[in-house]
CSV table of C-alpha atoms and ligand atoms in Angstrom, one decimal:
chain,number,residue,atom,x,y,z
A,832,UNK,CA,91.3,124.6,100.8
A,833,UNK,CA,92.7,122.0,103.0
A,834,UNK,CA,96.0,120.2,101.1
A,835,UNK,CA,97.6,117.5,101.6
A,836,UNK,CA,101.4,116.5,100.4
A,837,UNK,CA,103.1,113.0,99.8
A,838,UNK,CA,106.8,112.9,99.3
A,839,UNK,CA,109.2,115.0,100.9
A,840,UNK,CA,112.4,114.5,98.9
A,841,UNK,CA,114.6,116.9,97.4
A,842,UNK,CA,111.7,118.5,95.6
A,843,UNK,CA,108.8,117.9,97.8
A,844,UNK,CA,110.2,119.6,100.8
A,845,UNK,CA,110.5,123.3,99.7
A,846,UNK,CA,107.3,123.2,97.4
A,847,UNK,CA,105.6,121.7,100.6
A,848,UNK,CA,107.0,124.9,102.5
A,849,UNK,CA,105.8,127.2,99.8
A,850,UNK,CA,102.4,125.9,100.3
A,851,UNK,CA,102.8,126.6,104.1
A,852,UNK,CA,104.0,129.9,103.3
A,853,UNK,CA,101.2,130.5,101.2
A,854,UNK,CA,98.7,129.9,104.1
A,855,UNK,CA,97.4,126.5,102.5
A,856,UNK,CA,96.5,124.4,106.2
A,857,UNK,CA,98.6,121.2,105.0
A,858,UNK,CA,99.0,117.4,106.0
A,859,UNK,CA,101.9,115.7,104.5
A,860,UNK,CA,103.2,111.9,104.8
A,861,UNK,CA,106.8,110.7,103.9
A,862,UNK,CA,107.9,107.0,103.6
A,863,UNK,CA,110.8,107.7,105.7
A,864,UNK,CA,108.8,109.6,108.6
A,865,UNK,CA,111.6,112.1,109.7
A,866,UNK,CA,111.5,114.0,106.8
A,867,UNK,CA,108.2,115.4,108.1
A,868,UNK,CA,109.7,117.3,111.0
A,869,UNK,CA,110.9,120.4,109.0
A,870,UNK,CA,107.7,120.6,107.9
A,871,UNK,CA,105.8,120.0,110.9
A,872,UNK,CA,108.1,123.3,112.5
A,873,UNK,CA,106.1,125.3,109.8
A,874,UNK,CA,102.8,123.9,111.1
A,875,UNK,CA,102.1,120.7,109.0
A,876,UNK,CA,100.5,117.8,110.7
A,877,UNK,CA,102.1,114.8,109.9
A,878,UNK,CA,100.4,111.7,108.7
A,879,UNK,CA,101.3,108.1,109.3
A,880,UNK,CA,100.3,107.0,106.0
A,881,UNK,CA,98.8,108.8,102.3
A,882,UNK,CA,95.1,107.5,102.9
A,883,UNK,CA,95.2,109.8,106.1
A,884,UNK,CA,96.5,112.7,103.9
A,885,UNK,CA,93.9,112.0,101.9
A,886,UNK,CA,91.2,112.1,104.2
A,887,UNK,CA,92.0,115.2,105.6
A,888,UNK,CA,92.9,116.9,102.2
A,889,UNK,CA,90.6,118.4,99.3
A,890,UNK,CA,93.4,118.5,97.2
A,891,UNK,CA,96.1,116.1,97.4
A,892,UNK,CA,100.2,116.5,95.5
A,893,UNK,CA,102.2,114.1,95.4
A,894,UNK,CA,105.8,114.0,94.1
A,895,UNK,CA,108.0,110.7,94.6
A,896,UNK,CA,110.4,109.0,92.4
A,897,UNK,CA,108.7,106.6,89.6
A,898,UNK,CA,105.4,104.9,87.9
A,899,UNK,CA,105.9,102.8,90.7
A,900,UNK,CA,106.1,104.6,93.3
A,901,UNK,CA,103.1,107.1,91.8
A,902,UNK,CA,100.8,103.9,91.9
A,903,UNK,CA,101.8,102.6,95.5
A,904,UNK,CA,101.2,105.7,97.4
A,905,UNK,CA,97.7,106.5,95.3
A,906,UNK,CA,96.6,103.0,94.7
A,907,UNK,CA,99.0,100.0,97.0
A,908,UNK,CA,97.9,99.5,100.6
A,909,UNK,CA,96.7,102.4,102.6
A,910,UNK,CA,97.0,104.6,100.1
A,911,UNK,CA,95.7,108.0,99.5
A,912,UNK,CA,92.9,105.9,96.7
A,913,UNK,CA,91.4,105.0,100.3
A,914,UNK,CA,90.8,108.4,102.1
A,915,UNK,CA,89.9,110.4,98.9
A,916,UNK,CA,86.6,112.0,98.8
A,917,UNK,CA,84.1,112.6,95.7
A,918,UNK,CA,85.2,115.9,94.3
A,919,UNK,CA,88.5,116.4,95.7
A,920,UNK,CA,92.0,116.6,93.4
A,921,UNK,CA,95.0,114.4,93.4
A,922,UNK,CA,98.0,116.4,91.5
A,923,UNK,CA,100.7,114.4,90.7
A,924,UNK,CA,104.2,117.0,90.3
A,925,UNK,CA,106.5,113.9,90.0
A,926,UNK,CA,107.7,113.0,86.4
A,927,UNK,CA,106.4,108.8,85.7
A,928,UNK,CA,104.9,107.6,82.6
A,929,UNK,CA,101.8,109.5,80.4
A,930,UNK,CA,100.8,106.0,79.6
A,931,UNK,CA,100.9,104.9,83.0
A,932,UNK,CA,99.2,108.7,84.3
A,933,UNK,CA,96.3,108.5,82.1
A,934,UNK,CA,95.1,105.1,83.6
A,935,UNK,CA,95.6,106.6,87.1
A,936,UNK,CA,93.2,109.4,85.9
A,937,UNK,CA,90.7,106.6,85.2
A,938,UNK,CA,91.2,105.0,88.4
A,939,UNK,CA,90.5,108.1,90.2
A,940,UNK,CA,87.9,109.3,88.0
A,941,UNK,CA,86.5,106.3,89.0
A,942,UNK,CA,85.7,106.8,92.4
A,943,UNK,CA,85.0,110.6,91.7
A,944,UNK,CA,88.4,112.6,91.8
A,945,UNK,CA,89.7,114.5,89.2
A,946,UNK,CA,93.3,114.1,88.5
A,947,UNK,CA,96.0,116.5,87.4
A,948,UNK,CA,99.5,115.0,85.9
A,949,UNK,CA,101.8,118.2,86.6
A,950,UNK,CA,105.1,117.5,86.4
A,951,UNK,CA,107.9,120.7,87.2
A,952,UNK,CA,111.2,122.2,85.6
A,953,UNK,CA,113.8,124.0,87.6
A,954,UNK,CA,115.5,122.2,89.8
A,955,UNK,CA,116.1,122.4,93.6
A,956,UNK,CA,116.7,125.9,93.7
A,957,UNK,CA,113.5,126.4,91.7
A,958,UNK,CA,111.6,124.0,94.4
A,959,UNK,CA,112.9,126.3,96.8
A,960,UNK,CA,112.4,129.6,95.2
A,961,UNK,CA,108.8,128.8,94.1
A,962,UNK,CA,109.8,129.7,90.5
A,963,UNK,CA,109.0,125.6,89.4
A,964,UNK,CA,107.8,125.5,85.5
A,965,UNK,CA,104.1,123.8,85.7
A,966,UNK,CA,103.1,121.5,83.0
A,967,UNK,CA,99.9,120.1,84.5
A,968,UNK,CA,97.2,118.2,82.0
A,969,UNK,CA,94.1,117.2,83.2
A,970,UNK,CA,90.7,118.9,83.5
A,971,UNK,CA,90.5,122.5,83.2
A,972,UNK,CA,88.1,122.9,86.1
A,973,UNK,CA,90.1,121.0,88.4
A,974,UNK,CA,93.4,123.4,86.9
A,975,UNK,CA,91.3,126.6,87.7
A,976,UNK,CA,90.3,125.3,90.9
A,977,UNK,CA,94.1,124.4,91.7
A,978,UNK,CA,95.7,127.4,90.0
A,979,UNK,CA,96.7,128.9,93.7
A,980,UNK,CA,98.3,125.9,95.1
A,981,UNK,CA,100.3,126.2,91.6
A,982,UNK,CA,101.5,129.5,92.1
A,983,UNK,CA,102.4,129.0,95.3
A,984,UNK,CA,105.1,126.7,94.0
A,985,UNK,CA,105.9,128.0,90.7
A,986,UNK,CA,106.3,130.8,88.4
A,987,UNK,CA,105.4,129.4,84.9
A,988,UNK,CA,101.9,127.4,85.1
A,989,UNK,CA,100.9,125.8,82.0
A,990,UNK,CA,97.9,124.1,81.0
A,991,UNK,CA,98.8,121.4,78.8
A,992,UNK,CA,95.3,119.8,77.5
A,993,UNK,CA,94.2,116.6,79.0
A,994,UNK,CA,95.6,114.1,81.3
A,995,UNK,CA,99.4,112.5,80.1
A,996,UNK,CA,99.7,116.0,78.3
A,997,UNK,CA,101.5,117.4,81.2
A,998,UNK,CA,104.0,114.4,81.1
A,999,UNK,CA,103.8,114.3,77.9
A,1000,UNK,CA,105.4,118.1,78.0
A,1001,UNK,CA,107.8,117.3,80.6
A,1002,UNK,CA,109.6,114.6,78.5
A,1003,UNK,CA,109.9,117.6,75.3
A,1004,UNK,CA,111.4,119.2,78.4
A,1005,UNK,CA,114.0,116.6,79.4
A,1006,UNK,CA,114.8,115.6,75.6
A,1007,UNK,CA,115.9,119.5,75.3
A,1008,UNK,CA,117.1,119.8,78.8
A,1009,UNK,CA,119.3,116.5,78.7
A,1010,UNK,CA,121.2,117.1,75.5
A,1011,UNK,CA,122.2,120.7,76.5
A,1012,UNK,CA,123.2,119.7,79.8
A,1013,UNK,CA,125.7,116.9,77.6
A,1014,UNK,CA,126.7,120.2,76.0
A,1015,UNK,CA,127.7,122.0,79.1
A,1016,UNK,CA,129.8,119.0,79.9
A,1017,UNK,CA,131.9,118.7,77.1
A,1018,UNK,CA,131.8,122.8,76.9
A,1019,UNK,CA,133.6,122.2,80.6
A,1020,UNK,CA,135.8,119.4,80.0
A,1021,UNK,CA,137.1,122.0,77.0
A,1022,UNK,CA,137.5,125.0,78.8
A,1023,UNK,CA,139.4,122.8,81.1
A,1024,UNK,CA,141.8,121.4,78.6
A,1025,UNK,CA,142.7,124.4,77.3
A,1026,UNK,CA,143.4,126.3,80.8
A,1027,UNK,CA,140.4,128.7,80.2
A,1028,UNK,CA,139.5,130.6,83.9
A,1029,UNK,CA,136.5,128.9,84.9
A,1030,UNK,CA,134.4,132.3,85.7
A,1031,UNK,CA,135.7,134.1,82.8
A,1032,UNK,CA,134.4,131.2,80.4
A,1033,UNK,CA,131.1,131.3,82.4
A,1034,UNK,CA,130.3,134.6,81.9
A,1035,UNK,CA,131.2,135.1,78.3
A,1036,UNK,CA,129.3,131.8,77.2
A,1037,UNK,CA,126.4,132.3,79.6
A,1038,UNK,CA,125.8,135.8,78.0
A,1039,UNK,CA,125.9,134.5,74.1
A,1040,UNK,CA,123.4,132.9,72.6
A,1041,UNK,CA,124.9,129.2,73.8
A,1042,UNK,CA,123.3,130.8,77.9
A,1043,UNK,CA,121.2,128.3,79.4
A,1044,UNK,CA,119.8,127.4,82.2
A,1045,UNK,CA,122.1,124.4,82.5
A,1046,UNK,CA,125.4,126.4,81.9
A,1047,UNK,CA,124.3,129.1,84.6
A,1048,UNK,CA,123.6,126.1,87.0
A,1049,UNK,CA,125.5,123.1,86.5
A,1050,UNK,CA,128.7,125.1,85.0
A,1051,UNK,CA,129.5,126.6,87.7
A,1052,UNK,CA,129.1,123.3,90.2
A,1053,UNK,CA,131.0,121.2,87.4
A,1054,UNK,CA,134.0,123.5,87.4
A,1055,UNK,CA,134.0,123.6,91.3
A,1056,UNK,CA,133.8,119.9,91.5
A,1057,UNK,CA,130.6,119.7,93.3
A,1058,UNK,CA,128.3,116.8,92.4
A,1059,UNK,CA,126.1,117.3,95.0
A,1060,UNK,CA,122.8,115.6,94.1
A,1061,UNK,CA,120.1,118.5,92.9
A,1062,UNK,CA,118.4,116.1,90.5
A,1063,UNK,CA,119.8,112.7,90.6
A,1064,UNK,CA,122.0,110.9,88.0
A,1065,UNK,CA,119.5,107.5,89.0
A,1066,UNK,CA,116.5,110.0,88.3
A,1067,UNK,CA,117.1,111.2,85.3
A,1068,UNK,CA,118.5,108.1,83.4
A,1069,UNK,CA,114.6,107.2,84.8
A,1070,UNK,CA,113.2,110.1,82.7
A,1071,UNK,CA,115.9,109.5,79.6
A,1072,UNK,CA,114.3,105.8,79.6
A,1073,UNK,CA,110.8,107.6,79.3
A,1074,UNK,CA,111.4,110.0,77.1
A,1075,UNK,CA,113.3,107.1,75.2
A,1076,UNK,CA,110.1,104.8,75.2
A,1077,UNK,CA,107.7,107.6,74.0
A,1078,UNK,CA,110.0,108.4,71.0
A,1079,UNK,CA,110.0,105.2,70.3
A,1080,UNK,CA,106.2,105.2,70.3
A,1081,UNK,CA,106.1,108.0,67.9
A,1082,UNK,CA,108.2,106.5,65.5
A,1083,UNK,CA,110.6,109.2,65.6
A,1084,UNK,CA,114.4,108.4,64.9
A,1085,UNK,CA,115.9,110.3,67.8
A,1086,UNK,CA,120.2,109.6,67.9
A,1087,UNK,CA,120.6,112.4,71.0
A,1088,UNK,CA,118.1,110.7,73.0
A,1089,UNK,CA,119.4,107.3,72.4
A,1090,UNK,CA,123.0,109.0,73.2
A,1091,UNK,CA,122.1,110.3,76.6
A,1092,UNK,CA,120.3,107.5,77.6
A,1093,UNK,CA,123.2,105.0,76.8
A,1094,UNK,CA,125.2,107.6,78.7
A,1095,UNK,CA,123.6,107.8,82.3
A,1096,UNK,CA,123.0,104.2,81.7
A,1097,UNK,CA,126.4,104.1,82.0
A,1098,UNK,CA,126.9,106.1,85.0
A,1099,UNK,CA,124.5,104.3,86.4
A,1100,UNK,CA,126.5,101.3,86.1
A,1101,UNK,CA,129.8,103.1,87.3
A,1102,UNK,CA,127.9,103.3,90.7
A,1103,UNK,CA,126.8,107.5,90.0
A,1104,UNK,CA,123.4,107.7,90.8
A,1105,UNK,CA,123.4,109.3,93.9
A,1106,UNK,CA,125.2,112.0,92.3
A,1107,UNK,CA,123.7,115.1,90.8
A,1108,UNK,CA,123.0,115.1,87.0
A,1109,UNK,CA,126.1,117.4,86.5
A,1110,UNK,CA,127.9,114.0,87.8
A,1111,UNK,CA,127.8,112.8,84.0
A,1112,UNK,CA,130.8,114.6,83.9
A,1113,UNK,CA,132.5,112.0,85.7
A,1114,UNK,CA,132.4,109.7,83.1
A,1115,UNK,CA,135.0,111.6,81.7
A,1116,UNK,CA,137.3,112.2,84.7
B,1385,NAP,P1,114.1,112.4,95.9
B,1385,NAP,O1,114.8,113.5,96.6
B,1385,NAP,O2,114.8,111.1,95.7
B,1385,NAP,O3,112.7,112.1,96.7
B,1385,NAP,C1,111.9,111.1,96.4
B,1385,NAP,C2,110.7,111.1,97.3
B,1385,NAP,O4,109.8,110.1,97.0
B,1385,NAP,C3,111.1,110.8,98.8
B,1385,NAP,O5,110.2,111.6,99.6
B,1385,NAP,C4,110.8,109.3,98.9
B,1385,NAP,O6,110.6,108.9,100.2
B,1385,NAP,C5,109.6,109.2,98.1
B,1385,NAP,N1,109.3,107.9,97.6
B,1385,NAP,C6,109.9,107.2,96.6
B,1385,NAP,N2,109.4,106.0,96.4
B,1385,NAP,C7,108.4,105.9,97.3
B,1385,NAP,C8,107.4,104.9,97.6
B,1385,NAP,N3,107.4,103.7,96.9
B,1385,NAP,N4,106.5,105.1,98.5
B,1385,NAP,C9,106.5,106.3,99.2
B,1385,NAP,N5,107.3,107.3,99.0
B,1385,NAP,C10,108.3,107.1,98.0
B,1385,NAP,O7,113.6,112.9,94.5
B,1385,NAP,P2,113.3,114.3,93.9
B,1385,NAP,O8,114.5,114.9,93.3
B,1385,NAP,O9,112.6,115.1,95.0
B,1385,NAP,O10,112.3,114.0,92.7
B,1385,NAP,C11,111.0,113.6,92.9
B,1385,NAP,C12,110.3,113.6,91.5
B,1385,NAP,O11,110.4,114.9,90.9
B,1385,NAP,C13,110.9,112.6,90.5
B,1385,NAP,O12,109.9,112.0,89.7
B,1385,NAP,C14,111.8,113.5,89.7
B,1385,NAP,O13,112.0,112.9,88.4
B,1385,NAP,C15,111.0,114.8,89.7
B,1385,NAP,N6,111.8,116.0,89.5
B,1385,NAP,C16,113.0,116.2,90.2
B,1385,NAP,C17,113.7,117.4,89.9
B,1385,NAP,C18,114.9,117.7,90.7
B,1385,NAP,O14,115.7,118.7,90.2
B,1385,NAP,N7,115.3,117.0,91.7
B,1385,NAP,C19,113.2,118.4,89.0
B,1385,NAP,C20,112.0,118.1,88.3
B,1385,NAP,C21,111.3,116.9,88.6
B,1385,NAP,P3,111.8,108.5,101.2
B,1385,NAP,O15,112.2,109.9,101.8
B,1385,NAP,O16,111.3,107.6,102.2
B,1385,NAP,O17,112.9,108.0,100.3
């Protein structure tokens, strides 16, 4: 199965690797075009734009930043929409709107091409450990058929039901991730104030039952003072604002949400985007 790969970001790069690793014969494209020579050292061939990905691929990931973004490398000029062939797969991994995913699942069906939204969970360390959570809706065939690129990239694959399910999923995710990662913060700024040892409070919180995967990662990095971007502060206020929206849909009263999107809204606006998500500590310091 010949793959092809379309962002190369913080994400993108290691799960492109993995699918090296894995023995997947891969052509990948980045907007920025020297973030392809890592992966051309592995034995990628590098593509000048997605359409040529596409035409050499019969599956085709991509992973870049928003809705936006999702529709200009599938559907804007030269895009992958113009070097897909009937029967082949386009998975998108990054996390954009259901609404928005379901329409490019029409778009695609359109010209014969299945689509599979599957957005991941687990940062950069699970990007580069190949232990990514999978939500991917979409067609069951086209799942089965794609099931080994999946575990090449990740440990938990889940099929979700049909397309804007897997977004769908990964919005529960960041509603659940979000407002324990606001917990680790103020759990941090606490431990601080009250001259608790950093490591000593990490390892009797992380074994109770308030452990998470957010107080084992971000903890530590917050007590160290390193707010080095993992997942972005600008990208996650992106997926607050979704998950936001699609409550909103749902008619659900939802005062968390609402709290941490106001909140990295406001880091935004402090000028902490480029930071990692651990940076809403800052707001604070
Ligand atoms: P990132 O490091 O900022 O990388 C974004 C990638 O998208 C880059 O390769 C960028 O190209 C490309 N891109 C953005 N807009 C584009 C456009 N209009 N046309 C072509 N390429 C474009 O972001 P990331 O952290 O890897 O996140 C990628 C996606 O995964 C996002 O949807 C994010 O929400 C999701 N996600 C991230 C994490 C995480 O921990 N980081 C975890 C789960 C899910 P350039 O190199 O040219 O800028």
């Amino acid at each position: 199965m010949n793959a092809g790969f379309i962002g190369l970001g913080i994400m993108g790069a290691p799960m492109a690797a993995n699918l090296l690793k894995a023995g997947f014969p891969l052509a990948v494209y980045n907007r920025t075009p020297s973030r392809c020579g890592p992966l051309q050292a592995l034995g990628a061939v590098a593509c000048e734009t997605p359409a040529e990905v596409a035409r050499r691929s019969d599956v085709v990931v991509t992973i870049v930043s928003e809705t936006r973004d999702v529709e200009a490398v599938l559907f804007g000029p030269d895009g992958a929409a113009e070097g897909l062939r009937p029967g082949s797969v386009v998975i998108d991994m990054s996390t954009i709107s259901p609404a928005a995913t379901v329409e490019f699942a029409a778009r695609l069906r359109a010209q014969g091409v299945d689509m599979l939204d599957a957005p991941v969970s687990g940062g950069e360390s699970g990007a580069i450990e190949g232990r990514l959570s999978i939500m991917a809706g979409g067609p069951r065939e086209a799942f089965d058929r794609c099931l080994p690129l999946f575990e090449a990239m990740g440990r938990k694959i889940v099929h979700t039901g049909g397309n804007g399910n897997g977004q769908r999923t990964k919005l529960v995710n960041q509603v659940v991730g979000s407002l324990n990662l606001l917990a680790v913060v103020e759990g941090v700024r606490m431990a601080r104030a009250a001259g608790l040892d950093p490591n000593v409070t990490l390892e009797a919180v992380g074994g109770g039952a308030a452990g998470s995967w957010m107080w084992s990662n971000l903890g530590p990095k917050i007590f160290a003072g390193d707010f080095a971007p993992g997942f972005s502060i600008r990208l996650h206020q992106k997926d607050l604002r979704l998950a936001k929206e699609s409550l909103e849909e749902l008619g659900l009263d939802a005062p968390g949400t609402a709290l941490l999107h106001r909140l990295f809204t406001e880091a935004l606006d402090r000028g902490l985007g480029e930071q990692g998500n651990q940076g809403l500590f800052n707001l604070w310091s």
